[in-house]
CSV table of C-alpha atoms and ligand atoms in Angstrom, one decimal:
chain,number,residue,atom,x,y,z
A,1,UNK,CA,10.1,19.3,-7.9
A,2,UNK,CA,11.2,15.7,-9.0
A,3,UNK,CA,10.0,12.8,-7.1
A,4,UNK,CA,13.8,12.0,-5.9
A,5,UNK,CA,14.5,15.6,-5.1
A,6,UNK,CA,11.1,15.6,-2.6
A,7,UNK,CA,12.7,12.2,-1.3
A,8,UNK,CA,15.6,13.7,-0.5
A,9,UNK,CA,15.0,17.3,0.3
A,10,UNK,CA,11.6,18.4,0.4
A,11,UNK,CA,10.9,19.7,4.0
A,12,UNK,CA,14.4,20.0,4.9
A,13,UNK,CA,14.8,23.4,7.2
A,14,UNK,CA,18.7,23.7,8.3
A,15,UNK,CA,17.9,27.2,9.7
A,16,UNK,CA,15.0,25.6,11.8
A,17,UNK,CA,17.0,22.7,13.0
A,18,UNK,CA,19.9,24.0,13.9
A,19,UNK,CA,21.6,22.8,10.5
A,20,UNK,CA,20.7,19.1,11.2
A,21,UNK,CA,21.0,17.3,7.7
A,22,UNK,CA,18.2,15.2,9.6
A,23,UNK,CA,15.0,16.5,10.6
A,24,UNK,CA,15.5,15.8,14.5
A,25,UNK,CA,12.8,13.7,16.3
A,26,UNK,CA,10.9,16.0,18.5
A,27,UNK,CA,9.4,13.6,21.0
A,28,UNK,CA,6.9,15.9,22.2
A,29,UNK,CA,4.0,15.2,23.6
A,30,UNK,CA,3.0,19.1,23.7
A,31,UNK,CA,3.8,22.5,22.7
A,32,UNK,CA,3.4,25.5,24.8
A,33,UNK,CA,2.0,28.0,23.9
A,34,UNK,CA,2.4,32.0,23.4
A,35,UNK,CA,1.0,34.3,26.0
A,36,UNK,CA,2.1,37.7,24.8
A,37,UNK,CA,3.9,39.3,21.9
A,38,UNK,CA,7.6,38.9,23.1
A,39,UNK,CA,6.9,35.1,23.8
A,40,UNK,CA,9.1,33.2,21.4
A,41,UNK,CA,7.2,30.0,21.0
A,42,UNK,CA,4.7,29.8,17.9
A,43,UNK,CA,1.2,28.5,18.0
A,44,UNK,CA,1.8,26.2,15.1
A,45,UNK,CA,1.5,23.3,17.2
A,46,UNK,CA,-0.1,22.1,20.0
A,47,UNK,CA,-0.4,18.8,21.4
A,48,UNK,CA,1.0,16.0,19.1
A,49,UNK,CA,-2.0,13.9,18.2
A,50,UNK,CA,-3.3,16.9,16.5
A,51,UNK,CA,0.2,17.4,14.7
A,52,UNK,CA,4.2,17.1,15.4
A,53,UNK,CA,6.9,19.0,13.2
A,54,UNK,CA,8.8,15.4,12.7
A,55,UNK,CA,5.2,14.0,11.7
A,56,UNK,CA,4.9,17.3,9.6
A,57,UNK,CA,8.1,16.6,7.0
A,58,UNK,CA,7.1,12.7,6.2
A,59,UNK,CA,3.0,14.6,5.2
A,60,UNK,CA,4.0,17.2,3.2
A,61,UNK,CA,6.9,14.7,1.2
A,62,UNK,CA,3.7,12.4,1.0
A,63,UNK,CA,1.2,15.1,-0.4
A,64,UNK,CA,4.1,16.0,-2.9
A,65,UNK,CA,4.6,13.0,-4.2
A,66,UNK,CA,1.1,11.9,-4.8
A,67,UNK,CA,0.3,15.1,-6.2
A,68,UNK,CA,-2.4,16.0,-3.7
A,69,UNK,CA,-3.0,18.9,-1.6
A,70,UNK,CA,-2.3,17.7,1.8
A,71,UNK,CA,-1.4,14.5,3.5
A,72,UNK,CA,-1.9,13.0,6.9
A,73,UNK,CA,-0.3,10.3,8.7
A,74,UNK,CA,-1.3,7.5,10.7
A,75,UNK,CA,-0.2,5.1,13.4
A,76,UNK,CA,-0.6,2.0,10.7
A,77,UNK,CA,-2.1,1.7,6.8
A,78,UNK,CA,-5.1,0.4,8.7
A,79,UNK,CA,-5.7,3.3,11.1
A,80,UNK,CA,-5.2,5.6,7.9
A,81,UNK,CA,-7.7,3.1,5.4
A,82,UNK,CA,-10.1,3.0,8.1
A,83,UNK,CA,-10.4,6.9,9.4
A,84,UNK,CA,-10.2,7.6,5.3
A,85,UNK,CA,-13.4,5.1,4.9
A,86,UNK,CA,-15.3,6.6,7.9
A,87,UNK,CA,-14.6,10.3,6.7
A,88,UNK,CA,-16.5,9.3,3.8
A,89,UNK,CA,-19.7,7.8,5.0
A,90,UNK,CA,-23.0,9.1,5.9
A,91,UNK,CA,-25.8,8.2,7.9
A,92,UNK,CA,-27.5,5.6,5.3
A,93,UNK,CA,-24.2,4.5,3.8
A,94,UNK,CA,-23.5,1.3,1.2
A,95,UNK,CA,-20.0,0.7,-0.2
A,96,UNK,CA,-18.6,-0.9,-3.3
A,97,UNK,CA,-15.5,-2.8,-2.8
A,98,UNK,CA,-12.9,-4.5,-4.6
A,99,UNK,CA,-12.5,-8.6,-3.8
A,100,UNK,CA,-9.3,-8.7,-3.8
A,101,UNK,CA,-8.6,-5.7,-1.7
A,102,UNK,CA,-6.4,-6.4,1.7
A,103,UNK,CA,-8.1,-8.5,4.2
A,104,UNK,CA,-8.5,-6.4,7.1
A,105,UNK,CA,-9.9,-3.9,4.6
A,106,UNK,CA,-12.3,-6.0,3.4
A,107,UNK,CA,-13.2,-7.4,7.3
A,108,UNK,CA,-13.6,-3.8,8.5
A,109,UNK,CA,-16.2,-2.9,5.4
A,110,UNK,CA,-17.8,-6.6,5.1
A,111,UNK,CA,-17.9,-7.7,9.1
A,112,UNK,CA,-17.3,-4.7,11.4
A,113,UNK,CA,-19.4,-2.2,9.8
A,114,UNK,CA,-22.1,-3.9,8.4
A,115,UNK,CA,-23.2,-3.8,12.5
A,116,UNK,CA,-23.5,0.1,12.1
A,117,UNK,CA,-25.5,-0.9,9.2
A,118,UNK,CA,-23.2,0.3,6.4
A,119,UNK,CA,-23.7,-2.3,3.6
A,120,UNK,CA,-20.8,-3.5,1.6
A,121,UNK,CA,-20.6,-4.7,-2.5
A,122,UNK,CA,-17.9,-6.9,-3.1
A,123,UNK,CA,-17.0,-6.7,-7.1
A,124,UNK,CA,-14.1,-7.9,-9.3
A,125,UNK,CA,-13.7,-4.6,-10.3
A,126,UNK,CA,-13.0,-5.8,-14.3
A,127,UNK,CA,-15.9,-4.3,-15.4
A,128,UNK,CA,-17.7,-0.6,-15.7
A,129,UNK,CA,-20.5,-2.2,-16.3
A,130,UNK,CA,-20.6,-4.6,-13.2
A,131,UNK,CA,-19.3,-1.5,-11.2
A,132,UNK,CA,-22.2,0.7,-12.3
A,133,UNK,CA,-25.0,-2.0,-12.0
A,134,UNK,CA,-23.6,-2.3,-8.4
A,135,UNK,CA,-24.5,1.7,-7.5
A,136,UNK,CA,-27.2,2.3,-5.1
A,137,UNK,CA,-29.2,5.4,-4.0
A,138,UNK,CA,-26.8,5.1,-0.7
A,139,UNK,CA,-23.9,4.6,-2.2
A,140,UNK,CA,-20.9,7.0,-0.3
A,141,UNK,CA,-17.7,5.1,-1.8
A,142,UNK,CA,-16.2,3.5,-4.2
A,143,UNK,CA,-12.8,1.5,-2.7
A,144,UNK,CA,-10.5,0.4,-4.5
A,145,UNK,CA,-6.8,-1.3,-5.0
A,146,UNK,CA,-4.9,-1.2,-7.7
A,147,UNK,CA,-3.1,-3.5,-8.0
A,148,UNK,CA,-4.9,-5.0,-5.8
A,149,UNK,CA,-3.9,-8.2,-3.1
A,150,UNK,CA,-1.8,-11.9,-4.0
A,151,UNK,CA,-3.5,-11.6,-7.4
A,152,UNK,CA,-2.6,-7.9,-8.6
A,153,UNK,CA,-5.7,-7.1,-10.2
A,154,UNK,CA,-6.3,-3.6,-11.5
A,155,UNK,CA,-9.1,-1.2,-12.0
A,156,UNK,CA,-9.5,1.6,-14.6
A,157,UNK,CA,-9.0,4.6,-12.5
A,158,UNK,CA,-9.7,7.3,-14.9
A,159,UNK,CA,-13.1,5.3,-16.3
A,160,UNK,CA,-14.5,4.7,-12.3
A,161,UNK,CA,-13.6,8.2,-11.0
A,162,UNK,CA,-15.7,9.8,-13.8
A,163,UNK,CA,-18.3,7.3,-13.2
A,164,UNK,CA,-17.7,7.9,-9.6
A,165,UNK,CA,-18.1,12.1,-10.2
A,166,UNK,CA,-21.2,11.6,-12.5
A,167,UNK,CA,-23.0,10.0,-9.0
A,168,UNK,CA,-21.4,12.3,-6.8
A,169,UNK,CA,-19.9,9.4,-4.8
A,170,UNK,CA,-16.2,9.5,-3.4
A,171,UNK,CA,-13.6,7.1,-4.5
A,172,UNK,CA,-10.7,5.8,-2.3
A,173,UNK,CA,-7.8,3.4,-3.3
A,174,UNK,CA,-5.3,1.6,-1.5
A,175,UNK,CA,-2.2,2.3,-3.5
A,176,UNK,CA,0.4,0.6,-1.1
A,177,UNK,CA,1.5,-2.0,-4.4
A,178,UNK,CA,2.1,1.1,-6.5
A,179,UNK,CA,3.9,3.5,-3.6
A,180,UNK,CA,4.0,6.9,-5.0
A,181,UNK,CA,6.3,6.7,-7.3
A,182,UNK,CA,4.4,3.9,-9.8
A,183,UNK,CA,1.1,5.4,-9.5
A,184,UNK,CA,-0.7,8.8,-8.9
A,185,UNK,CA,-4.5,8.3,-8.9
A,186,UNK,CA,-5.2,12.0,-8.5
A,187,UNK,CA,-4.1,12.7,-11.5
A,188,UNK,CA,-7.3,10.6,-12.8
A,189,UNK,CA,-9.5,12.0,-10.2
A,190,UNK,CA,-9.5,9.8,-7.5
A,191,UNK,CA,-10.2,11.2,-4.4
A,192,UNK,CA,-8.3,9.9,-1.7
A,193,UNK,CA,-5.3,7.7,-1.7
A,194,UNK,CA,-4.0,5.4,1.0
A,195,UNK,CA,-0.9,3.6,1.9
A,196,UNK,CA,0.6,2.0,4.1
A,197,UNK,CA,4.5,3.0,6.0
A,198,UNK,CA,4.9,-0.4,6.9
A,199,UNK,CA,5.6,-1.3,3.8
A,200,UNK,CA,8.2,0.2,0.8
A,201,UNK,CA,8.0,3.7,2.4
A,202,UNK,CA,9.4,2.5,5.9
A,203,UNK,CA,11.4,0.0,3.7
A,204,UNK,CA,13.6,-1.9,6.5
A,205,UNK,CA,10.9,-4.0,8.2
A,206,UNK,CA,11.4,-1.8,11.3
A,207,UNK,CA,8.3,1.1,11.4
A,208,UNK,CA,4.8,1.0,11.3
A,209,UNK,CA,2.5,3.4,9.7
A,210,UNK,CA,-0.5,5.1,7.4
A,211,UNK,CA,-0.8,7.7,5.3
A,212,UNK,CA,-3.9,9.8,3.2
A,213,UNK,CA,-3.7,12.0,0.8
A,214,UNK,CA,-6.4,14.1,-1.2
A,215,UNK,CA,-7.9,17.6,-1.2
A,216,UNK,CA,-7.7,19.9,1.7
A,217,UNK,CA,-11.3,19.6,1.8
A,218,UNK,CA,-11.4,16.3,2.8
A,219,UNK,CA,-8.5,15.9,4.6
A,220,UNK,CA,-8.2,19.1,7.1
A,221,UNK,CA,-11.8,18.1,9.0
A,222,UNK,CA,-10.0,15.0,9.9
A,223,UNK,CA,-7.1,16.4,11.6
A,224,UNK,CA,-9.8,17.5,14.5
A,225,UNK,CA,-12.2,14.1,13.3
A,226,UNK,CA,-11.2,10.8,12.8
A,227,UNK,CA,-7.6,10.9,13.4
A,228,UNK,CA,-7.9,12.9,16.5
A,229,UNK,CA,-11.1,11.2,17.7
A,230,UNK,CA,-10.1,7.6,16.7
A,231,UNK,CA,-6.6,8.7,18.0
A,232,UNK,CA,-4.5,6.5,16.2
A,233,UNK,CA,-2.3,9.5,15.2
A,234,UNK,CA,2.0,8.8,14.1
A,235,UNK,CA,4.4,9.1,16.5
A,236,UNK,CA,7.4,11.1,16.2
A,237,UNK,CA,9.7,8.2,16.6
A,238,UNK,CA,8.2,6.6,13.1
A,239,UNK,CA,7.6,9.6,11.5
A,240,UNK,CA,11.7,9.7,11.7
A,241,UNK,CA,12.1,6.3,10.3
A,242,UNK,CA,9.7,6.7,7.3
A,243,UNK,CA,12.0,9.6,6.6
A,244,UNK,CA,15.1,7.3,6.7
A,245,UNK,CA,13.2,4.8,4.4
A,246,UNK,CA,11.7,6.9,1.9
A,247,UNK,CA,15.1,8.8,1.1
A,248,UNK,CA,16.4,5.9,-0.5
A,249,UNK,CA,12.6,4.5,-1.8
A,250,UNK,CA,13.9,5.1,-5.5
A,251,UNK,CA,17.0,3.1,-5.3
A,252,UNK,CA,14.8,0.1,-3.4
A,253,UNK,CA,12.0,0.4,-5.5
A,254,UNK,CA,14.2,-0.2,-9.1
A,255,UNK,CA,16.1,-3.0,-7.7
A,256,UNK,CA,13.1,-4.8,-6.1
A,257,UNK,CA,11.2,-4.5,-9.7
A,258,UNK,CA,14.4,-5.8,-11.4
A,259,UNK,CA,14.6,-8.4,-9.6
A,260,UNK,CA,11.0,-9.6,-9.6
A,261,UNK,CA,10.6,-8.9,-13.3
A,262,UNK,CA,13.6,-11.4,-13.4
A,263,UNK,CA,12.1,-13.9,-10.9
A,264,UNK,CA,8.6,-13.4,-12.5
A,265,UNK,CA,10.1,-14.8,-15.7
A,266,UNK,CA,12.5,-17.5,-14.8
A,267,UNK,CA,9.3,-18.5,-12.9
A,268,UNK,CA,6.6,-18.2,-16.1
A,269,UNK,CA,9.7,-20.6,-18.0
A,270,UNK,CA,9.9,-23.2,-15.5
A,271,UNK,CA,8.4,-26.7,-16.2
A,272,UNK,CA,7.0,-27.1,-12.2
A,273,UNK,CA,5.4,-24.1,-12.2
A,274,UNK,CA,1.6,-23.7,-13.2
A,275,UNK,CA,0.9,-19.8,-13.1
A,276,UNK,CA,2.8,-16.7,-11.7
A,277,UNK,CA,1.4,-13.5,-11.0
A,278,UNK,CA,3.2,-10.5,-12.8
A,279,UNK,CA,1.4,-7.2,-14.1
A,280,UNK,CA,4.8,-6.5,-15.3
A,281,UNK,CA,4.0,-9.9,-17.8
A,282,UNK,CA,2.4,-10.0,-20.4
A,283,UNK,CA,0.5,-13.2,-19.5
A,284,UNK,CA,-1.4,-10.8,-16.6
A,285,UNK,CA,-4.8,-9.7,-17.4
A,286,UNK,CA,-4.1,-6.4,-16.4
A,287,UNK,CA,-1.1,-5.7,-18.1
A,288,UNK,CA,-2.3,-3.5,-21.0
A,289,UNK,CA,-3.9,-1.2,-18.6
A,290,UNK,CA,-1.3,-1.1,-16.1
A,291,UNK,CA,1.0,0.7,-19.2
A,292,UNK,CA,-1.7,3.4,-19.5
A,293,UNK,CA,-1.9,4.4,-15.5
A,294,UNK,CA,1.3,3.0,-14.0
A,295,UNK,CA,5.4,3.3,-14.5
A,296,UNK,CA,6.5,0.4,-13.1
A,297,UNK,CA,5.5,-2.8,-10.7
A,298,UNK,CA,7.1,-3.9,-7.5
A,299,UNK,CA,8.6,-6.7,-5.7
A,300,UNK,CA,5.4,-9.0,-4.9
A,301,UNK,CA,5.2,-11.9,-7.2
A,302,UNK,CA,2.7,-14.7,-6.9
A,303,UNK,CA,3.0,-18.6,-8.1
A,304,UNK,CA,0.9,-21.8,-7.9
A,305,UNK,CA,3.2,-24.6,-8.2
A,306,UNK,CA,2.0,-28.0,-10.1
A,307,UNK,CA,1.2,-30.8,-8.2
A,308,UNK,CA,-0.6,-31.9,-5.0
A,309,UNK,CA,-1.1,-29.4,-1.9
A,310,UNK,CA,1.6,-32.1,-0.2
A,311,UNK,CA,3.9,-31.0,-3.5
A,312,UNK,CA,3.4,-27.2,-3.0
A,313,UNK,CA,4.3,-27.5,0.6
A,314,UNK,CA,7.4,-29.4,0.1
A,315,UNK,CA,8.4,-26.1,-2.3
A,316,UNK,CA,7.4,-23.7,0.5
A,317,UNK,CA,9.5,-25.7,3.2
A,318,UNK,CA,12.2,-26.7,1.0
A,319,UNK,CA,13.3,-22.5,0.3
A,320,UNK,CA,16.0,-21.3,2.2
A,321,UNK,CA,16.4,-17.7,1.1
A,322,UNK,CA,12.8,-16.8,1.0
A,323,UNK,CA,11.3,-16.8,4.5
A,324,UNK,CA,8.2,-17.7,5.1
A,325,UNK,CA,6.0,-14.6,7.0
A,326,UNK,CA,3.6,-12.1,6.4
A,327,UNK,CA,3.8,-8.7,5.3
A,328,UNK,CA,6.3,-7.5,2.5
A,329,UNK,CA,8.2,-4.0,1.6
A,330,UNK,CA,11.1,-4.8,3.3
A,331,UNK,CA,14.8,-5.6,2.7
A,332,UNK,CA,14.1,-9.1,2.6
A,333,UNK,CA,12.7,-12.2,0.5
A,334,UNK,CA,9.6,-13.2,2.2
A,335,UNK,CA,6.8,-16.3,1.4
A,336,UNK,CA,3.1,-15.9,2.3
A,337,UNK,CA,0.7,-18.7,1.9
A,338,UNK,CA,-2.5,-17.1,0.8
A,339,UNK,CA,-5.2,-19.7,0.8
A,340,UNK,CA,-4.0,-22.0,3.4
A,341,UNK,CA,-7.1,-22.9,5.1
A,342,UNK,CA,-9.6,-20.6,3.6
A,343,UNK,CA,-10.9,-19.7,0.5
A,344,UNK,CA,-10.6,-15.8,-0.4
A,345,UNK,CA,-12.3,-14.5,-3.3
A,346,UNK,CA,-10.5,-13.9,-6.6
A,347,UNK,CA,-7.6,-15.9,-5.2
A,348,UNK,CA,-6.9,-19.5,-6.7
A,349,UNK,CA,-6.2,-22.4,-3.9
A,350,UNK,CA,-2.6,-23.2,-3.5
A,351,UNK,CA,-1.4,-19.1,-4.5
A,352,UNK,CA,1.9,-18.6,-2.8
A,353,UNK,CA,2.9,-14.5,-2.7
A,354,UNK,CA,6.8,-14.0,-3.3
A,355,UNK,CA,8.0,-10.8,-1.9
A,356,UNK,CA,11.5,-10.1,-3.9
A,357,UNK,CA,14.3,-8.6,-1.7
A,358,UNK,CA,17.3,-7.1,-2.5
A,359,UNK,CA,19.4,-10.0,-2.1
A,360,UNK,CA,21.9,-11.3,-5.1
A,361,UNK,CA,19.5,-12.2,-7.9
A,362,UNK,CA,21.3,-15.4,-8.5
A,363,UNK,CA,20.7,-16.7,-4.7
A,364,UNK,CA,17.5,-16.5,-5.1
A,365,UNK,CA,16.7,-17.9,-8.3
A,366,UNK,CA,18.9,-21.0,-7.3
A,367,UNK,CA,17.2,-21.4,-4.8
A,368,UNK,CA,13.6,-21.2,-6.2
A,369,UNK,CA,14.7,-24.0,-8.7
A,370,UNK,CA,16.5,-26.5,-5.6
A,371,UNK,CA,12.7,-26.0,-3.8
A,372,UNK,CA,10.3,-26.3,-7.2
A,373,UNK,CA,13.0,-29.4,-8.2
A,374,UNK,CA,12.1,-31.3,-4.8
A,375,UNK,CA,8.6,-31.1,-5.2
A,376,UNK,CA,8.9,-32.2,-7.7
A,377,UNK,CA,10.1,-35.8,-7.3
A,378,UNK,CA,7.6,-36.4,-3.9
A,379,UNK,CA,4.9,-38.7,-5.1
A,380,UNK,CA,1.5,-39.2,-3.0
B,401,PLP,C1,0.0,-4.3,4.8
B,401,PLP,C2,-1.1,-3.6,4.0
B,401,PLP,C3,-2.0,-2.7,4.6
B,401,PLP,C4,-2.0,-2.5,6.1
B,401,PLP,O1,-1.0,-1.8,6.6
B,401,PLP,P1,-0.6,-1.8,8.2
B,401,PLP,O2,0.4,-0.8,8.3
B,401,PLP,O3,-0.2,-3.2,8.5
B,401,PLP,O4,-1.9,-1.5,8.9
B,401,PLP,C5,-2.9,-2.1,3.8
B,401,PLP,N1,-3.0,-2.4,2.5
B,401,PLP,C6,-2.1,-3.2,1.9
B,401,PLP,C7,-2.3,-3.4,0.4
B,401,PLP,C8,-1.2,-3.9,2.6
B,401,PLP,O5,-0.4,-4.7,2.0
């Protein structure tokens, strides 16, 4: 099946839902179940953190797309990154970790579990060689995200999953930048993939939640394990949302990546601009490999704007179309200030992350050139 058809169809049951074009919401908490032979309910589901038929549709879309053999979802991307991490670890357990991977990612390997004594290696993630020098007799999993966070870093999937095999050590990646349509890393042998709902899949700002995807091996123990235990299962409610969202993901996706390929450039071409952040430019690092493993970029463009700090907050107060918040994936032109405050590895002082919306292209680009214009003409 195309991608577009599974976005649209897959998982659709008329008979089942009484022809509803929709997949209805079935804000259940439980299922009862048969008793005898003549009793018309199935056993198929039970109690709804274990599993809910709205819950159901968005899993087996997700496992579809990302060419794996089952999905499950999760309350938020965190709940699903950190059940997938803990599925993976045993009781001597060291981790290698990208820098530049999301920050509560990196807080739950680097600060939380380090007090169950699971050790964490923080890499760039450039090099084989640095990754392989980093393996230890304990080491469980190799995490990764690619592109990777504010600076869009990316790591050679094929070349670390073999690597990854030859020590018999899982390998995770958080492939929220990519969503499924960009990027499939099980077809280079990663083993499980991540992503956040809250992001492109949900689409409209407006939902919250998680997904894994992998082998039925991996992934069917957790049903009953972490996501049961840990309990942060989807709700039905969401589950319906990402459905709305992901049947127009396509459309979104194309015209958030024309538009930031445009921005990206006008950007790289302006005279008050020091750096942008592309992997759809071929000034990124990355961009060579990102041709061999991915089909296209997103929305999220970063810039470090000449001048002073005073100068680069003049440009982030000055924009009127691109407000300034966290998060990104939505409808809307966001600003995030990555480094105010504190220094995060891989990521240059003074980064700002652009999240292109779907607005008119032209709004936006005016209005990047008013803000870079008036700082800058401030003078210390
Ligand atoms: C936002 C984000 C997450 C976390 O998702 P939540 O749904 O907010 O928990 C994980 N990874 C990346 C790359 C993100 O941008």
């Amino acid at each position: 099946m195309k991608k577009e058809d599974i976005l649209a169809h897959l998982g659709d049951d008329y008979g089942k839902f009484m022809g509803a074009v929709i997949p209805p919401i079935f804000q259940s908490t439980l299922f009862v179940q048969p008793t005898d032979s003549n009793d018309v309910t199935t056993d198929e589901y039970i109690y709804s953190r274990i599993s809910n038929p709205t819950v159901a549709v968005v899993e087996e879309k997700m496992a579809a797309l990302e060419h794996g053999e089952q999905a499950l979802c999760f309350a938020t991307g965190m709940a699903a990154i950190s059940a997938g991490i803990m599925s993976c670890l045993g009781e001597k357990a060291h981790v290698i970790c990208i820098e530049t991977a999301y920050g509560p990612t990196r807080a739950f390997l680097g600060d939380y579990l380090k007090k169950f004594g699971v050790m964490t290696t923080f890499l760039t993630g450039n090099s084989l060689e640095e990754l392989e020098a980093a393996i230890l007799p304990d080491t469980c999993l190799i995490y990764l995200e690619s592109p990777s966070s504010y600076v869009y870093r990316l790591q050679d999937l094929r070349e670390i999953a073999t690597i990854a095999q030859k020590h018999q050590i899982y390998t995770m990646i958080d492939n929220t930048y990519a969503t499924p349509l960009q990027q499939n890393p099980i077809d280079f042998g990663i083993d499980l993939v991540a992503h956040t709902a809250s992001k492109y899949l949900g689409g409209h700002s407006d939902v919250m939640g998680g997904v894994l995807v992998g082998s039925k091996e991996l992934l069917t123990p957790m049903i009953e394990g972490e996501r049961a235990l840990f309990g942060a299962s989807m709700d039905p409610h969401q589950a319906w949302l990402v459905l709305r969202g992901m049947r127009t993901l396509q459309l979104r996706i194309e015209k958030h990546q024309e538009n930031a390929l445009k921005v990206a450039q006008f950007l790289e071409n302006h005279a008050i601009v020091e750096q942008v952040f592309y992997p759809g430019l071929a000034s990124h690092p990355d961009h060579e490999l990102a041709k061999k493993q991915m089909s296209g970029f997103n929305g999220l463009v970063s810039l470090i704007v000449k001048g002073s700090q005073q100068q680069q907050m003049v440009f982030l107060n000055a924009l009127q179309n691109f407000q300034y918040g966290v998060s990104w994936g939505g409808f809307e032109s966001l600003i995030a200030n990555a480094t105010v405050g504190k220094e995060l590895p891989g990521v240059p002082q003074g980064l700002f992350r652009l999240h292109v919306g779907l607005e008119n292209l032209e709004t936006l680009l005016s209005d990047l050139d008013q803000a870079l214009k008036k700082a800058a003409i401030v003078t210390d």
